């Protein structure tokens, strides 16, 4: 007999509201087993309604003597993917999750969590509050809270160490990494893997999880299995210095971040305190993080990365089918782009200039793929299959005649690019998307070389292209919405984050970079050393300082760009010459062994010669160097970045401030826990950023012209977040 009832709110008063919150939790009773189903699309997040629904379901279950076991499962694509992140920062509404989970754990009848999809965060905590756990073979588990600036705050830091031991718990909680079903079984997180249901995307995995849970519950009843509460497991003893060592390790690995440290303290509480006190300790540490700027920044980053795909012009457009990719140029970028496409199962034809360059490109592609094999990311079989089937290189452009999309990554020269696009126009089939990976050049001019500018787009990858997640999709004047949609679809296929950008010198990221580079050069001319600038910005949270980045990219690249722009440079611009002089002396950075730093076996260290070039530059400009504090370095860097970003938004080069944040976070090493430059500006206050710009303008009025949008927002008392929401 089956009987499905939506659960009532516990002790619910008659609801005067005309539209009461719908209950996403229903209970079906089948042969004395209560099947509690969560249906809160898209990811069954633990919203208030879900928490209240589960609470009410267990109130009914507790009072119904005919029920002998319980199964809790998620409908559709996944078990519960965690707390409802949209509720963060708002006042908590009872029942709160720790109480709901305590109630599940306290149930006097065996409770089985039947897992599929991704059981994450609060979802995994619900599963750990259940007495038994079974999972479909394709299920994955994790506690990603640390990536959102918080910790598992519903008992996860107390129950996981009891199930898996402290070492595994510290690893999973401080990294947020996911484990698959097999690893979950091995570490003691789940009890078994269900035998049914393969990785068939079309199968109803929610129904499969329900069936697996039901079979497990029947077996528990038949064997008269007892209730088995995680809280009753005694945590294993650990060496006394484990936590101190972990703290030191995370201080190095997650520089500046609060959440990993609090995660460790919470797990330590699981070992040193009785369960209830450990839970209370976890709550305090959780609340501290919940109230932090870092949490707000990381949640902003999470939603911005999803919002960025919402581009009005492609809403109604369908992407073109992509199977065969052409890549032109097999240098740094071309080889990386080819590998990225090959690892995503696409077929790649790479074109180089001559037989020798073809062999070099083949070797680079094979080398990068071999690296993936070494790191265990690619099987040897797949490696061989890719090289003998999906990949080929040639010097004959005719090999691109059936490509669905061609991505050009030849030298950064307009003449070379124009020549390539003229040839592509003659060879490619109608409907093929013609893309350029140019860093700065005008995509409209490149498109004009073809008879089909509507099919031309910029796809700006970042180096190394098979690793970096950002893809700027540069929409030229005549690019159709269908082609733009195809750029976004390709990014998704390559597991990259696409950001829409308009055409200008450098698009979103490199344009802003060029501007803040001038500001840091200004800080050096004013008195800071390039090494002090790098150190201050690394302390601020950047992965690398700007001068170290230049060394890595090759100082000749920026030099070439500056030479290209020299004829149009405004005479009012203060032009720092020290970087050009380093290049003139043959220092191109890592590739020549010397640049701003000396790169040798001892590891990078400052190249003191730089200071002579800087001193000469100051003398020529009549600047007496002064003390520049680390704070001033950061203030200059951020004010310049935000100011140019405001112009980029106002001109429509970026759709919204959040598009700038996603670009800087994923392509330029901006610290995620600061949310991106626009979020940072909102956090410190736009008025302060404007005041900084006005302060620095007294030294260089041309560089420090406040962006009109910034002035307007300050005058209206608004924030960049207001523009995101508009
Ligand atoms: N709360 C609210 N909304 C969520 C959400 C959550 N936990 N997780 C995902 N969503 C939303 C997304 O914003 C998106 O909304 P949109 O369609 O309006 O843009 C939609 O669900 C689909 O998400 P994705 O585009 O990310 O879908 P994918 O299939 O690519 O990925 C996922 C699914 C793996 C579940 C991924 O969404 C994810 O990682 N979610 C976050 C999981 C997480 O961090 N959970 C922990 C939350 S904190 C917590 O539980 C605290 C507790 O300890 C107290
Ligand atoms: P690279 O110099 O490493 O490679 C360019 C390759 O193109 C060379 O192998 C060359 O033989 C080949 N080539 C030149 N003309 C050709 C032609 N007519 N037909 C076929 N192949 C030809 O340069 P890199 O760094 O890979 O840059 C390529 C493009 O990507 C440039 O436009 C650059 O601005 C852009 N880019 C570079 C980034 C970087 O970090 N290196 C980042 C993002 C974009």
Short mmCIF file of N, CA and C in Angstrom, two decimals, residues 43-46 78-83 97 115-127 140-145 176-179 302:
data_model
loop_
_atom_site.label_atom_id
_atom_site.label_comp_id
_atom_site.label_asym_id
_atom_site.label_seq_id
_atom_site.Cartn_x
_atom_site.Cartn_y
_atom_site.Cartn_z
N UNK A 43 18.41 21.99 -7.28
CA UNK A 43 19.41 21.14 -6.63
C UNK A 43 18.99 20.70 -5.23
N UNK A 44 17.67 20.81 -4.94
CA UNK A 44 17.14 20.38 -3.63
C UNK A 44 17.82 21.07 -2.45
N UNK A 45 18.15 22.36 -2.65
CA UNK A 45 18.80 23.11 -1.56
C UNK A 45 17.88 23.17 -0.35
N UNK A 46 18.51 23.26 0.83
CA UNK A 46 17.78 23.19 2.10
C UNK A 46 17.20 24.55 2.47
N UNK A 78 19.50 15.14 -8.22
CA UNK A 78 20.48 15.05 -7.12
C UNK A 78 19.82 14.85 -5.76
N UNK A 79 20.63 14.33 -4.82
CA UNK A 79 20.26 14.43 -3.40
C UNK A 79 20.37 15.92 -3.06
N UNK A 80 20.46 16.27 -1.83
CA UNK A 80 20.49 17.69 -1.44
C UNK A 80 21.89 18.26 -1.69
N UNK A 81 21.95 19.41 -2.42
CA UNK A 81 23.27 20.00 -2.72
C UNK A 81 23.70 21.03 -1.69
N UNK A 82 23.02 21.10 -0.55
CA UNK A 82 23.50 21.98 0.51
C UNK A 82 22.45 22.95 1.00
N UNK A 83 22.89 23.81 1.91
CA UNK A 83 22.03 24.88 2.40
C UNK A 83 21.63 25.77 1.22
N UNK A 97 19.08 24.23 10.46
CA UNK A 97 19.53 22.91 9.97
C UNK A 97 20.13 22.01 11.06
N UNK A 115 21.61 8.18 -1.62
CA UNK A 115 22.28 9.33 -2.23
C UNK A 115 22.50 9.14 -3.73
N UNK A 116 22.28 10.23 -4.46
CA UNK A 116 22.65 10.24 -5.88
C UNK A 116 23.00 11.68 -6.26
N UNK A 117 23.58 11.86 -7.43
CA UNK A 117 23.97 13.21 -7.83
C UNK A 117 25.08 13.71 -6.93
N UNK A 118 24.92 14.93 -6.39
CA UNK A 118 25.94 15.48 -5.49
C UNK A 118 25.32 15.76 -4.13
N UNK A 119 25.78 15.04 -3.14
CA UNK A 119 25.37 15.30 -1.75
C UNK A 119 26.43 16.23 -1.18
N UNK A 120 26.09 17.51 -1.12
CA UNK A 120 27.11 18.50 -0.76
C UNK A 120 26.70 19.30 0.47
N UNK A 121 27.68 19.77 1.22
CA UNK A 121 27.45 20.68 2.33
C UNK A 121 26.37 20.14 3.26
N UNK A 122 25.36 20.99 3.52
CA UNK A 122 24.26 20.59 4.38
C UNK A 122 23.60 19.29 3.92
N UNK A 123 23.68 19.00 2.64
CA UNK A 123 23.11 17.75 2.12
C UNK A 123 23.86 16.55 2.65
N UNK A 124 25.20 16.66 2.65
CA UNK A 124 25.99 15.55 3.19
C UNK A 124 25.82 15.49 4.71
N UNK A 125 25.62 16.66 5.31
CA UNK A 125 25.41 16.67 6.76
C UNK A 125 24.10 15.96 7.13
N UNK A 126 23.06 16.15 6.29
CA UNK A 126 21.82 15.42 6.51
C UNK A 126 22.11 13.91 6.42
N UNK A 127 22.88 13.53 5.40
CA UNK A 127 23.19 12.10 5.21
C UNK A 127 23.96 11.55 6.41
N UNK A 140 28.40 11.66 -5.84
CA UNK A 140 29.61 12.33 -5.34
C UNK A 140 29.26 13.07 -4.05
N UNK A 141 30.27 13.21 -3.18
CA UNK A 141 30.03 13.83 -1.88
C UNK A 141 31.11 14.87 -1.58
N UNK A 142 30.73 15.88 -0.83
CA UNK A 142 31.74 16.86 -0.45
C UNK A 142 31.17 17.87 0.53
N UNK A 143 32.10 18.56 1.19
CA UNK A 143 31.72 19.66 2.09
C UNK A 143 32.40 20.92 1.54
N UNK A 144 31.76 21.58 0.56
CA UNK A 144 32.42 22.71 -0.12
C UNK A 144 32.31 24.03 0.63
N UNK A 145 31.82 24.00 1.88
CA UNK A 145 31.58 25.25 2.60
C UNK A 145 32.79 26.17 2.61
N UNK A 176 37.39 21.24 0.59
CA UNK A 176 36.09 21.28 -0.09
C UNK A 176 36.01 20.30 -1.25
N UNK A 177 37.03 19.42 -1.39
CA UNK A 177 37.04 18.55 -2.57
C UNK A 177 35.95 17.48 -2.49
N UNK A 178 35.53 17.04 -3.68
CA UNK A 178 34.48 16.01 -3.73
C UNK A 178 35.13 14.63 -3.83
N UNK A 179 34.43 13.63 -3.28
CA UNK A 179 34.89 12.25 -3.45
C UNK A 179 33.80 11.48 -4.17
N UNK A 302 30.41 33.12 -6.20
CA UNK A 302 29.62 31.93 -6.59
C UNK A 302 28.47 32.34 -7.52
#
